[in-house]
XYZ file of C-alpha atoms in Angstrom:
780
model
C 49.518 31.817 -31.112
C 52.157 29.177 -31.531
C 52.614 28.900 -27.754
C 48.944 28.161 -27.065
C 46.336 25.496 -27.751
C 42.509 25.840 -27.852
C 40.171 23.950 -25.559
C 36.433 23.900 -26.201
C 33.504 22.638 -24.160
C 31.266 21.308 -26.939
C 28.340 20.323 -24.690
C 28.603 16.514 -24.693
C 27.844 16.098 -21.021
C 31.359 16.814 -19.794
C 32.542 17.742 -16.329
C 31.303 21.308 -16.604
C 27.672 20.191 -16.905
C 25.740 21.296 -13.831
C 22.697 19.060 -13.606
C 19.980 19.100 -10.969
C 19.996 16.011 -8.815
C 16.196 16.052 -8.886
C 14.968 15.891 -12.476
C 11.515 15.005 -11.233
C 11.070 18.387 -9.595
C 9.023 20.928 -11.524
C 11.459 23.638 -12.619
C 10.795 26.938 -14.280
C 14.499 27.581 -14.627
C 15.511 27.604 -18.297
C 19.106 26.884 -17.340
C 18.195 23.847 -15.272
C 18.882 21.524 -18.145
C 21.309 23.282 -20.456
C 24.294 24.260 -18.383
C 27.603 23.122 -19.830
C 28.425 25.193 -22.879
C 27.966 24.375 -26.530
C 28.656 25.619 -30.000
C 26.529 25.000 -33.034
C 26.058 26.118 -36.595
C 22.426 26.978 -36.128
C 21.296 24.646 -38.884
C 18.582 21.995 -39.024
C 15.698 21.706 -36.563
C 17.718 23.420 -33.884
C 18.158 26.600 -35.955
C 16.552 29.780 -34.690
C 16.284 33.008 -36.712
C 18.873 35.494 -35.507
C 17.018 38.295 -33.727
C 18.942 41.095 -32.096
C 17.752 42.423 -28.728
C 19.671 45.344 -27.214
C 19.586 45.254 -23.406
C 18.083 48.338 -21.857
C 18.766 49.915 -18.498
C 21.856 51.044 -16.625
C 24.783 50.294 -18.961
C 27.377 52.365 -17.115
C 29.036 49.217 -15.814
C 28.841 47.122 -18.940
C 32.084 45.477 -20.145
C 34.285 46.971 -22.850
C 37.404 45.845 -24.688
C 40.556 46.681 -22.742
C 38.803 46.526 -19.361
C 41.195 45.031 -16.758
C 40.651 42.655 -13.838
C 42.905 41.401 -11.087
C 42.058 37.739 -11.769
C 40.062 35.429 -13.967
C 37.553 34.913 -11.112
C 37.079 38.678 -10.823
C 36.256 38.871 -14.546
C 33.804 36.004 -14.221
C 32.122 37.589 -11.190
C 31.830 40.952 -12.970
C 30.250 39.444 -16.102
C 27.822 37.432 -14.006
C 26.879 40.541 -12.012
C 26.335 42.417 -15.278
C 24.179 39.520 -16.555
C 22.033 39.635 -13.426
C 21.304 43.346 -13.937
C 20.519 42.825 -17.616
C 18.524 39.603 -17.268
C 20.405 36.528 -18.531
C 22.458 33.659 -17.169
C 26.114 32.914 -17.915
C 28.443 29.965 -18.103
C 32.079 29.250 -18.951
C 32.436 28.211 -22.596
C 36.036 27.767 -23.737
C 39.604 28.261 -22.582
C 43.100 28.378 -23.996
C 46.104 26.926 -22.209
C 49.814 27.610 -22.518
C 51.822 24.889 -24.217
C 54.707 25.585 -21.874
C 53.130 24.970 -18.461
C 49.459 24.187 -19.222
C 48.207 27.284 -17.411
C 45.012 28.939 -18.668
C 45.822 32.107 -20.566
C 42.406 32.916 -22.064
C 38.818 32.330 -20.949
C 35.459 32.910 -22.623
C 32.169 33.493 -20.756
C 28.923 33.220 -22.727
C 25.180 33.580 -22.365
C 23.711 30.281 -21.169
C 21.591 30.157 -24.330
C 24.697 30.044 -26.542
C 25.013 27.126 -28.981
C 22.622 24.212 -29.474
C 22.198 20.970 -27.590
C 23.161 17.715 -29.332
C 19.839 15.846 -29.155
C 21.459 12.547 -30.149
C 24.000 12.505 -27.358
C 21.959 10.183 -25.086
C 20.834 7.926 -27.927
C 24.382 6.816 -28.662
C 23.909 3.988 -26.121
C 20.781 2.670 -27.870
C 18.323 4.013 -25.352
C 15.612 6.592 -25.518
C 15.361 9.544 -23.156
C 12.441 8.995 -20.764
C 11.922 12.643 -19.865
C 13.316 14.930 -22.622
C 14.534 18.207 -21.219
C 13.304 21.530 -22.505
C 15.305 23.000 -25.395
C 16.852 26.218 -24.037
C 19.917 26.868 -26.195
C 19.040 29.115 -29.113
C 22.439 30.005 -30.578
C 22.894 33.312 -28.710
C 26.235 35.014 -29.536
C 26.512 37.237 -26.433
C 29.888 36.644 -24.774
C 32.905 38.064 -22.964
C 36.497 36.896 -23.525
C 39.450 37.763 -21.295
C 43.170 36.946 -21.596
C 46.066 37.243 -19.195
C 48.745 39.944 -19.611
C 52.427 39.835 -18.764
C 51.573 41.967 -15.728
C 49.375 39.172 -14.397
C 46.148 41.089 -14.946
C 43.296 39.898 -17.152
C 42.007 42.164 -19.912
C 38.794 41.990 -21.981
C 39.779 40.929 -25.492
C 36.246 40.820 -26.957
C 32.693 41.606 -25.879
C 29.446 40.782 -27.733
C 26.502 42.600 -26.231
C 23.549 41.539 -28.415
C 21.243 38.627 -27.578
C 18.863 36.818 -29.937
C 16.235 36.101 -27.264
C 14.094 37.932 -24.775
C 15.767 38.807 -21.480
C 14.380 37.971 -18.056
C 12.670 40.704 -15.977
C 14.225 41.629 -12.598
C 11.609 39.759 -10.519
C 12.546 36.472 -12.246
C 16.334 36.807 -12.384
C 16.741 34.789 -9.176
C 15.543 31.703 -11.114
C 18.474 31.816 -13.546
C 21.083 29.226 -12.702
C 24.218 31.382 -12.591
C 22.489 33.751 -10.155
C 21.155 31.065 -7.826
C 23.576 31.008 -4.925
C 23.058 30.027 -1.304
C 24.772 32.597 0.866
C 26.654 31.760 4.050
C 23.898 33.011 6.411
C 21.290 31.113 4.390
C 23.341 27.915 4.660
C 23.584 28.350 8.420
C 19.822 28.771 8.720
C 19.157 25.751 6.471
C 21.549 23.613 8.545
C 19.791 24.615 11.757
C 16.296 23.930 10.425
C 17.359 20.667 8.807
C 18.790 19.451 12.122
C 15.399 20.224 13.680
C 13.733 17.871 11.203
C 12.193 20.389 8.820
C 11.846 19.588 5.114
C 12.900 21.786 2.161
C 9.414 23.133 1.535
C 8.976 24.401 5.087
C 12.547 25.714 5.163
C 11.931 27.737 2.001
C 8.808 29.223 3.607
C 10.933 30.372 6.551
C 13.607 31.836 4.234
C 11.040 33.719 2.150
C 9.620 35.314 5.288
C 13.107 36.028 6.621
C 14.356 37.729 3.425
C 11.105 39.387 2.427
C 10.283 37.515 -0.777
C 11.435 34.682 -3.012
C 13.372 37.020 -5.325
C 15.475 38.198 -2.375
C 16.285 34.675 -1.217
C 18.451 34.205 -4.286
C 17.791 30.504 -4.939
C 14.922 28.069 -5.449
C 13.461 25.151 -3.503
C 15.337 22.759 -5.815
C 18.646 24.368 -4.768
C 17.644 24.101 -1.125
C 16.707 20.443 -1.586
C 19.978 19.638 -3.344
C 22.010 21.429 -0.673
C 20.205 19.469 2.048
C 20.798 16.232 0.192
C 24.501 16.934 -0.094
C 24.514 17.669 3.641
C 22.834 14.335 4.294
C 25.327 12.480 2.154
C 28.317 14.084 3.877
C 26.860 13.352 7.304
C 25.881 9.851 6.321
C 29.256 8.821 4.924
C 30.684 8.431 8.421
C 27.801 6.184 9.530
C 27.643 3.886 6.510
C 30.358 1.493 7.688
C 28.766 0.883 11.115
C 25.484 0.220 9.299
C 27.111 -2.345 7.028
C 28.915 -3.900 9.991
C 25.601 -4.249 11.848
C 23.917 -5.990 8.900
C 26.906 -8.297 8.343
C 27.000 -9.235 12.016
C 23.291 -10.095 12.024
C 23.716 -12.272 8.946
C 26.738 -14.020 10.517
C 24.741 -14.753 13.673
C 21.815 -16.130 11.661
C 22.074 -16.966 7.968
C 18.307 -16.416 7.661
C 18.863 -12.715 8.310
C 18.500 -11.168 4.860
C 20.088 -7.885 3.743
C 21.048 -6.191 0.507
C 22.936 -3.019 -0.431
C 22.234 -1.518 -3.832
C 25.459 -1.585 -5.812
C 28.621 -3.058 -4.339
C 29.578 -2.487 -0.714
C 32.613 -0.530 -1.905
C 30.611 1.622 -4.313
C 27.132 1.672 -2.828
C 24.359 3.840 -4.209
C 22.926 4.448 -0.781
C 19.875 2.129 -0.597
C 19.686 -0.621 2.050
C 17.173 -3.367 2.814
C 17.040 -6.003 5.539
C 14.564 -8.524 6.975
C 15.132 -10.647 10.062
C 14.035 -14.312 10.284
C 10.855 -13.483 12.221
C 9.785 -10.938 9.612
C 10.257 -13.510 6.854
C 8.375 -16.187 8.810
C 5.506 -13.842 9.703
C 5.091 -12.995 6.029
C 4.243 -16.642 5.298
C 1.305 -16.372 7.739
C 0.138 -12.797 7.277
C 1.593 -11.651 3.951
C -1.757 -11.358 2.184
C -1.819 -7.583 2.695
C 1.130 -5.187 3.110
C 1.579 -1.520 4.028
C 4.579 0.323 2.577
C 5.096 3.663 4.327
C 7.556 6.171 2.844
C 6.361 9.072 5.003
C 8.252 7.908 8.077
C 11.368 10.072 7.669
C 12.394 10.079 11.287
C 16.186 10.246 11.436
C 18.237 13.408 11.364
C 19.240 12.945 7.727
C 15.552 12.850 6.754
C 16.253 9.655 4.864
C 13.127 7.756 3.933
C 13.073 4.934 6.471
C 10.501 2.656 4.894
C 9.139 -0.338 6.803
C 7.028 -3.073 5.182
C 4.303 -4.004 7.667
C 1.195 -6.149 7.860
C -1.431 -7.309 10.356
C -1.124 -10.410 12.521
C -3.921 -12.615 13.910
C -4.434 -10.231 16.831
C -4.888 -7.192 14.588
C -1.455 -5.900 15.632
C 1.118 -4.436 13.211
C 3.770 -6.943 12.220
C 7.065 -6.232 10.443
C 7.995 -7.678 7.034
C 11.317 -5.869 6.513
C 12.874 -2.377 6.499
C 14.853 -0.150 4.163
C 16.759 3.116 3.968
C 16.475 4.967 0.679
C 18.860 7.781 -0.189
C 16.634 8.811 -3.078
C 13.053 8.097 -4.029
C 13.392 7.607 -7.755
C 11.452 4.977 -9.667
C 14.601 2.879 -10.094
C 15.190 2.929 -6.321
C 11.667 1.730 -5.596
C 11.899 -0.983 -8.232
C 15.185 -2.208 -6.735
C 13.623 -2.205 -3.279
C 10.430 -4.053 -4.307
C 12.367 -6.705 -6.215
C 14.770 -7.139 -3.294
C 11.924 -7.427 -0.804
C 10.183 -9.949 -3.054
C 13.395 -11.992 -3.127
C 13.505 -11.984 0.683
C 9.868 -13.157 0.800
C 10.523 -16.138 -1.500
C 8.886 -14.490 -4.515
C 5.360 -14.506 -3.074
C 3.436 -11.348 -3.989
C 0.797 -9.962 -1.600
C -2.895 -9.763 -2.460
C -2.946 -6.041 -1.706
C -0.515 -3.256 -0.859
C -1.098 0.173 0.673
C 1.241 3.112 0.054
C 1.364 6.877 0.177
C -0.230 8.783 -2.710
C 2.761 8.859 -5.065
C 2.857 8.373 -8.841
C 6.494 7.180 -8.783
C 5.658 4.403 -6.296
C 2.594 3.480 -8.336
C 4.686 3.101 -11.482
C 7.195 0.835 -9.681
C 4.425 -1.325 -8.164
C 2.732 -1.781 -11.535
C 5.977 -3.216 -12.890
C 7.019 -5.396 -9.925
C 3.563 -6.404 -8.577
C 1.289 -6.340 -11.644
C -1.354 -8.614 -10.038
C -1.378 -6.965 -6.595
C -4.207 -4.544 -5.766
C -2.594 -1.173 -5.012
C -4.295 1.245 -2.626
C -3.283 4.770 -1.647
C -3.580 5.377 2.088
C -6.820 7.259 2.634
C -5.581 8.806 5.863
C -2.522 10.288 4.193
C -4.850 11.896 1.660
C -7.035 13.260 4.472
C -3.915 14.700 6.093
C -2.767 16.236 2.803
C -6.250 17.741 2.456
C -5.586 19.913 5.502
C -2.554 21.356 3.726
C -3.868 21.626 0.179
C -7.284 23.011 1.180
C -6.324 25.049 4.245
C -7.995 28.169 2.824
C -11.243 26.231 2.317
C -11.122 24.829 5.865
C -10.684 28.344 7.262
C -13.616 29.720 5.299
C -15.889 26.670 5.683
C -15.578 24.870 9.060
C -17.932 22.070 7.937
C -16.014 21.195 4.769
C -13.754 18.589 6.378
C -16.699 16.696 7.893
C -18.538 16.795 4.554
C -15.412 15.552 2.779
C -15.038 12.597 5.164
C -18.715 11.655 4.803
C -18.483 11.837 1.027
C -15.523 9.441 1.026
C -16.536 6.998 3.776
C -20.304 6.610 3.727
C -21.401 5.757 0.153
C -22.362 2.108 -0.352
C -22.317 2.252 -4.138
C -20.068 3.949 -6.679
C -22.971 5.922 -8.140
C -23.717 7.290 -4.683
C -20.093 8.412 -4.263
C -19.985 10.067 -7.691
C -23.130 12.044 -6.955
C -21.890 13.036 -3.492
C -18.470 14.111 -4.820
C -19.886 16.360 -7.527
C -22.305 17.898 -5.030
C -19.406 18.589 -2.644
C -17.295 20.208 -5.370
C -20.204 22.372 -6.508
C -21.194 23.341 -2.968
C -17.729 24.710 -2.144
C -16.897 25.908 -5.675
C -13.811 23.683 -6.041
C -14.257 22.499 -9.616
C -10.953 24.039 -10.740
C -8.843 22.892 -7.791
C -5.983 20.839 -9.285
C -5.223 18.680 -6.244
C -8.889 17.688 -5.896
C -8.989 16.851 -9.593
C -5.895 14.671 -9.187
C -7.214 12.643 -6.255
C -10.582 12.272 -7.979
C -8.806 10.813 -11.014
C -7.174 8.294 -8.620
C -10.402 7.581 -6.711
C -10.370 3.865 -7.568
C -7.171 3.526 -5.552
C -8.218 5.177 -2.291
C -12.009 5.639 -1.971
C -13.376 2.648 0.047
C -16.388 1.957 -2.174
C -14.013 1.001 -5.016
C -11.817 -1.232 -2.817
C -14.257 -3.342 -0.812
C -13.908 -6.349 -3.067
C -10.255 -6.842 -2.023
C -8.802 -8.111 1.254
C -6.988 -5.449 3.314
C -7.359 -7.048 6.799
C -9.151 -4.032 8.260
C -12.027 -4.524 10.642
C -13.754 -1.277 9.646
C -14.028 0.486 6.314
C -14.644 3.927 7.813
C -12.333 3.874 10.846
C -8.560 3.783 10.814
C -7.040 0.436 11.700
C -4.393 0.158 14.418
C -2.190 -1.512 11.844
C -1.877 1.787 9.965
C -0.006 3.295 12.897
C 3.720 3.166 12.461
C 5.440 0.084 13.845
C 8.182 2.275 15.345
C 6.084 5.027 16.951
C 7.610 6.186 20.223
C 11.083 4.820 19.491
C 12.578 6.827 16.611
C 12.386 10.601 16.213
C 13.880 13.442 14.155
C 17.119 13.626 16.178
C 17.976 9.922 15.834
C 21.199 9.100 13.989
C 21.980 5.730 12.434
C 23.999 4.440 15.381
C 21.132 5.239 17.732
C 18.569 4.002 15.261
C 19.454 0.324 15.424
C 19.416 0.269 19.224
C 15.951 1.816 19.201
C 14.948 -0.435 16.301
C 15.762 -3.522 18.370
C 13.870 -2.131 21.354
C 10.830 -1.635 19.141
C 11.085 -5.236 17.932
C 11.263 -6.532 21.504
C 8.271 -4.453 22.541
C 6.155 -5.575 19.574
C 7.135 -9.216 20.134
C 6.222 -8.946 23.803
C 2.796 -7.556 22.897
C 2.213 -10.458 20.512
C 3.257 -12.984 23.167
C 0.876 -11.343 25.643
C -1.956 -11.488 23.103
C -1.191 -15.184 22.424
C -1.258 -15.901 26.152
C -4.586 -14.095 26.602
C -6.136 -15.924 23.639
C -5.042 -19.311 25.012
C -5.841 -18.778 28.676
C -8.696 -16.264 28.868
C -12.248 -17.576 28.638
C -14.662 -15.674 26.437
C -17.904 -14.243 27.781
C -20.680 -15.446 25.484
C -23.600 -13.074 24.946
C -25.981 -15.392 23.070
C -26.940 -19.086 23.166
C -25.893 -19.391 19.527
C -23.707 -22.411 18.666
C -22.025 -20.110 16.138
C -20.746 -17.821 18.904
C -19.385 -20.805 20.850
C -17.710 -22.085 17.682
C -16.111 -18.671 16.993
C -14.886 -18.348 20.589
C -13.012 -21.643 20.237
C -11.398 -20.681 16.926
C -10.684 -16.947 16.769
C -8.103 -15.015 18.762
C -9.493 -12.947 21.598
C -9.571 -9.618 19.746
C -10.960 -11.033 16.503
C -13.631 -12.953 18.411
C -14.740 -9.750 20.140
C -15.045 -8.089 16.748
C -17.062 -11.034 15.390
C -19.213 -11.006 18.519
C -20.140 -7.376 17.808
C -21.453 -8.398 14.414
C -23.328 -11.420 15.780
C -25.038 -9.442 18.548
C -25.794 -6.711 16.002
C -28.017 -9.116 14.050
C -30.631 -8.898 16.806
C -31.673 -5.458 15.560
C -31.737 -6.452 11.867
C -34.587 -7.914 9.859
C -34.012 -10.080 6.774
C -36.769 -10.554 4.187
C -36.640 -12.607 0.996
C -37.175 -10.615 -2.187
C -36.105 -13.019 -4.954
C -35.434 -16.705 -5.545
C -34.123 -17.872 -8.924
C -33.868 -21.537 -8.021
C -30.243 -21.500 -6.911
C -29.643 -18.177 -5.190
C -32.025 -16.429 -2.827
C -31.763 -12.654 -2.386
C -32.637 -11.008 0.917
C -33.073 -7.397 1.925
C -31.522 -6.720 5.310
C -32.222 -3.531 7.225
C -31.998 -2.319 10.789
C -35.333 -2.068 12.554
C -36.745 1.403 11.914
C -34.176 2.206 9.199
C -35.816 0.829 6.084
C -34.185 3.560 3.994
C -30.771 1.932 4.448
C -31.016 -1.557 2.977
C -28.298 -4.147 2.371
C -28.694 -6.919 -0.178
C -27.538 -10.443 0.678
C -27.394 -13.234 -1.907
C -27.448 -16.738 -0.410
C -26.749 -20.024 -2.218
C -28.330 -22.668 -0.017
C -26.704 -25.723 -1.548
C -23.168 -24.277 -1.485
C -23.716 -22.457 1.822
C -22.172 -19.312 0.310
C -23.385 -15.786 0.782
C -22.381 -12.302 -0.422
C -23.418 -8.920 0.962
C -23.489 -5.529 -0.726
C -21.327 -4.122 2.092
C -18.559 -6.633 1.156
C -17.195 -6.722 4.695
C -15.998 -10.321 4.395
C -14.095 -9.590 1.186
C -12.484 -6.528 2.815
C -11.788 -7.809 6.341
C -12.187 -11.604 6.370
C -15.056 -11.537 8.898
C -18.741 -11.999 8.112
C -20.942 -8.934 8.518
C -24.110 -8.748 10.589
C -26.193 -8.666 7.417
C -25.072 -12.131 6.282
C -25.329 -13.403 9.860
C -28.923 -12.121 9.982
C -29.732 -14.180 6.881
C -28.025 -17.200 8.473
C -30.268 -16.722 11.503
C -33.530 -16.791 9.538
C -32.370 -19.751 7.416
C -31.270 -21.812 10.446
C -27.559 -21.837 9.643
C -26.360 -22.505 13.175
C -22.587 -22.674 12.692
C -20.086 -20.858 10.492
C -19.315 -22.750 7.274
C -15.627 -23.602 7.200
C -14.875 -21.406 4.173
C -15.866 -18.339 6.193
C -13.220 -18.902 8.870
C -9.860 -17.538 7.662
C -6.976 -19.303 9.346
C -5.025 -16.006 9.579
C -7.554 -14.793 12.201
C -7.527 -17.970 14.330
C -5.489 -18.888 17.374
C -3.708 -21.493 15.256
C -2.759 -19.016 12.520
C 0.911 -19.986 12.807
C 0.327 -23.738 13.076
C 1.229 -26.214 10.373
C -1.918 -28.319 10.960
C -3.308 -29.228 7.546
C -6.284 -31.379 8.556
C -9.709 -29.745 8.655
C -9.940 -27.720 11.853
C -13.375 -26.154 11.491
C -15.587 -29.077 12.572
C -14.049 -30.563 15.670
C -16.898 -32.680 16.955
C -19.930 -34.629 15.815
C -22.303 -31.977 17.109
C -21.010 -29.266 14.786
C -21.007 -31.792 11.918
C -24.620 -32.673 12.647
C -25.635 -29.007 12.800
C -24.121 -28.223 9.425
C -25.531 -31.336 7.712
C -28.973 -30.750 9.267
C -28.914 -27.142 8.018
C -28.089 -28.252 4.494
C -30.868 -30.908 4.528
C -33.367 -28.427 5.952
C -32.623 -25.706 3.399
C -32.534 -28.135 0.479
C -35.945 -29.598 1.360
C -37.444 -26.171 1.935
C -36.057 -24.932 -1.376
C -37.597 -27.893 -3.255
C -40.872 -27.525 -1.358
C -41.221 -23.906 -2.398
C -40.765 -24.904 -6.031
C -43.354 -27.699 -5.579
C -45.876 -25.260 -4.079
C -45.365 -22.666 -6.813
C -45.972 -25.248 -9.568
C -48.843 -27.015 -7.766
C -50.842 -23.833 -7.243
C -50.919 -22.920 -10.947
C -54.258 -24.636 -11.779
C -56.985 -26.554 -9.960
C -55.889 -29.816 -11.606
C -52.251 -29.367 -10.595
C -53.407 -28.360 -7.114
C -55.387 -31.617 -6.687
C -52.446 -33.705 -7.939
C -50.044 -31.832 -5.669
C -52.275 -32.263 -2.616
C -52.615 -36.008 -3.229
C -48.867 -36.367 -3.678
C -48.226 -34.259 -0.586
C -50.552 -36.406 1.558
C -48.898 -39.599 0.290
C -45.425 -38.144 0.929
C -46.509 -37.028 4.402
C -47.558 -40.563 5.307
C -44.228 -42.000 4.119
C -42.171 -39.407 5.958
C -44.209 -39.970 9.148
C -43.741 -43.734 8.882
C -40.003 -43.308 8.212
C -39.698 -41.086 11.263
C -41.497 -43.625 13.499
C -39.514 -46.579 12.189
C -36.116 -44.803 11.983
C -33.488 -47.542 11.939
C -36.189 -50.240 11.519
C -36.975 -49.922 7.832
C -35.283 -50.782 4.615
C -35.969 -50.235 0.937
C -36.463 -53.122 -1.466
C -36.933 -52.388 -5.158
C -38.083 -48.887 -4.281
C -40.682 -50.131 -1.743
C -40.504 -49.547 2.000
C -40.410 -52.758 4.092
C -40.717 -53.121 7.844
C -37.596 -54.769 9.196
C -39.358 -56.633 12.020
C -42.224 -58.093 9.964
C -41.023 -57.909 6.393
C -44.381 -56.429 5.282
C -44.415 -53.972 2.442
C -46.155 -50.697 3.223
C -47.590 -49.971 -0.229
C -50.179 -52.796 -0.209
C -48.922 -54.460 -3.393
C -49.218 -58.198 -3.893
C -46.517 -59.990 -2.004
C -46.129 -62.762 -4.591
C -45.350 -66.396 -3.932
C -44.027 -67.715 -0.632
C -40.778 -68.907 -2.168
C -40.208 -65.611 -3.857
C -40.974 -63.847 -0.567
C -38.477 -66.007 1.303
C -35.817 -65.237 -1.256
C -36.445 -61.506 -0.930
C -36.478 -61.798 2.864
C -33.066 -63.469 2.804
C -31.693 -60.773 0.544
C -33.158 -58.018 2.671
C -31.766 -59.605 5.812
C -28.293 -59.701 4.284
C -28.570 -56.088 3.148
C -29.688 -55.038 6.619
C -26.755 -56.801 8.241
C -24.282 -55.187 5.838
C -25.920 -51.807 6.318
C -25.645 -52.106 10.082
C -21.989 -53.112 9.794
C -21.320 -50.187 7.487
C -23.109 -47.784 9.789
C -21.129 -49.026 12.795
C -17.871 -48.643 10.817
C -18.813 -45.134 9.756
C -19.576 -44.184 13.344
C -16.265 -45.587 14.514
C -14.419 -43.703 11.764
C -16.171 -40.480 12.699
C -15.299 -40.980 16.356
C -11.676 -41.794 15.466
C -11.539 -38.729 13.190
C -12.989 -36.533 15.912
C -10.583 -37.896 18.510
C -7.619 -37.467 16.147
C -8.545 -33.873 15.420
C -9.018 -33.230 19.128
C -5.587 -34.713 19.911
C -3.920 -32.736 17.148
C -5.605 -29.575 18.340
C -4.501 -30.239 21.928
C -0.931 -30.848 20.719
C -0.990 -27.628 18.724
C -2.419 -25.664 21.671
C 0.167 -27.170 24.021
C 2.927 -26.359 21.536
C 1.764 -22.775 21.290
C 1.482 -22.432 25.081
C 5.036 -23.711 25.453
C 6.191 -21.213 22.830
C 4.486 -18.393 24.732
C 6.102 -19.502 27.998
C 9.542 -19.693 26.367
C 9.143 -16.205 24.922
C 7.970 -14.886 28.284
C 11.005 -16.412 30.026
C 13.348 -14.912 27.424
C 11.847 -11.458 27.854
C 12.043 -11.797 31.648
C 15.715 -12.794 31.460
C 16.484 -9.819 29.168
C 14.737 -7.459 31.587
C 16.694 -8.866 34.548
C 19.988 -8.459 32.658
């Protein structure tokens, strides 16, 4: 013994630890989190009572002391083969090296459940373990030790057969870590399918069919996923430097080009983000709502290529930055969101749409706590076809019923009732996936989200903006070198489409379908596509009836229904004095355009133009302008229409209150009628003498004669002359003030008109410049 020294693996997370790269995967493998050897006394909370279980079965090939092997590896392979037949997993525990040359002269192999895990090992750095791993080591003593002979052969020096735990049946042995091995043919098949763009789940399905069962495959989906990830990393290593060179070059050409690499560029962790100057500028105009799509894994490494996109003033998708993520852990998403927020000057969006993913949700809650987070409804519909395929085969109408249940309800109570009826009808009360998405219903079912802006023109139909920005340019066979060429082509194409839409909005006249001043106003303000969408709503009001059902003095409530469809009623609340209205459909809150129900109420209340607070600048032709002055009322006519509407509604509102109070009793009726007749005479006289009357001490006086219209005593001649002089002075000042106000209004109107013309001319020049640039690129 004096020529040897002992080496022990005491299970402190050393180099022998074999840890899954994907701790978030659900694993049934007991060895998934305890590989790496360990010894323990069996005391304390980790102690287990020693129970002896004698393996049964074919023991003809079990080890025995004195058994010889050609090499250490042969001994290891034999013990592992024996363990597979018996039903346990093995690992290397300890070794002894020669003091002369350091060569290993003795090796011990143990059951994977040998020893006990040190539960305090990860708390030594003052941090708690987020996801504690299952305790699997139970102090099992089963082992095999071999030592080298002078002849060069290895001989069994000790063998402990008994285990203190139940052994695994044959149909589950393939889940034990030491028996999970990907064979050469399996690796070849995985490589081929991975190159074709298939994911680990689909690849495992192919392997199970190929080998005739999961137990015959010899490894799990986690192993397949880890093998594919290692493949990706090896393939990616050669393309990382060109990627970094591309990002550096872009930043050198334009310092506004933003990029970040997680970690240092020498020791990167594999996550990249970049945003070009246009993406950053567009976010300032259209960054109120963002879509973050992690399902677009289109390159040959199946890396998550994740673009941040939004919707521009033409309803087209617009880019806010891109990223490559090597892994999709919570820390990766948090790094990415914080980096993106840095690129966008720290301005959080109003709303964000992502795939249905709990890891992404957790990261968003931490980085964007005040942003409304929505799961993409269409991704959930797509997942429904996979998760409920057996239901769709048995019940052809289920999918249509599911869509109606999600899209059609106007109220949350209606959705809840419809959902429970659907689940009962198809006997799906115990379906886990349905239970999960129901628990998350407030983040994807439209009826819960209509109070937040998502820039979608329809609640039930999919918006064009949800289509991928890079569709038709990047596919499963694209490598990173090819990717950036195709990426730039996609940018050029999208920019060209925006330029074309700008040109059409500036130079194409709209076809008006009604004589409404509101339609003319909208045609001058909105982009072509948004105007057409608004026009649909305005024309749609012609088939809707609005009837008043309640008036509390400030807000009037109307019921709005399509002619002949009284069963489907919308409720519109209208504040006359503030010119603000809300509808139960909440289309304006969701899309930024007024619905036909509110427009129907505007029609019956003589609101002839859109109030300025209902015209979002992000939908107008001047969405990218820096014009700060009020743009909504550009001429005196629109100003008159709005002020006349306010006066009309205010008077009518007060008149209704007067009538209600005056009709209470006969006495109040007589008083009200007398007051109404007197008021009628005064209003009629004021209308006839508009511009020719003035008020003196609360009495109306004719400007031309100076006579008071209420018949009161006119007093002494001197007093009358004094009053006449005062009234004359007041009239002169009033006329001067009125002329000045008119001039100011004209100057204001002309200034706004000039500024608008300058802005339009500036935008037209920008469109022409972009068109020339694109033409020159095409010619080159």
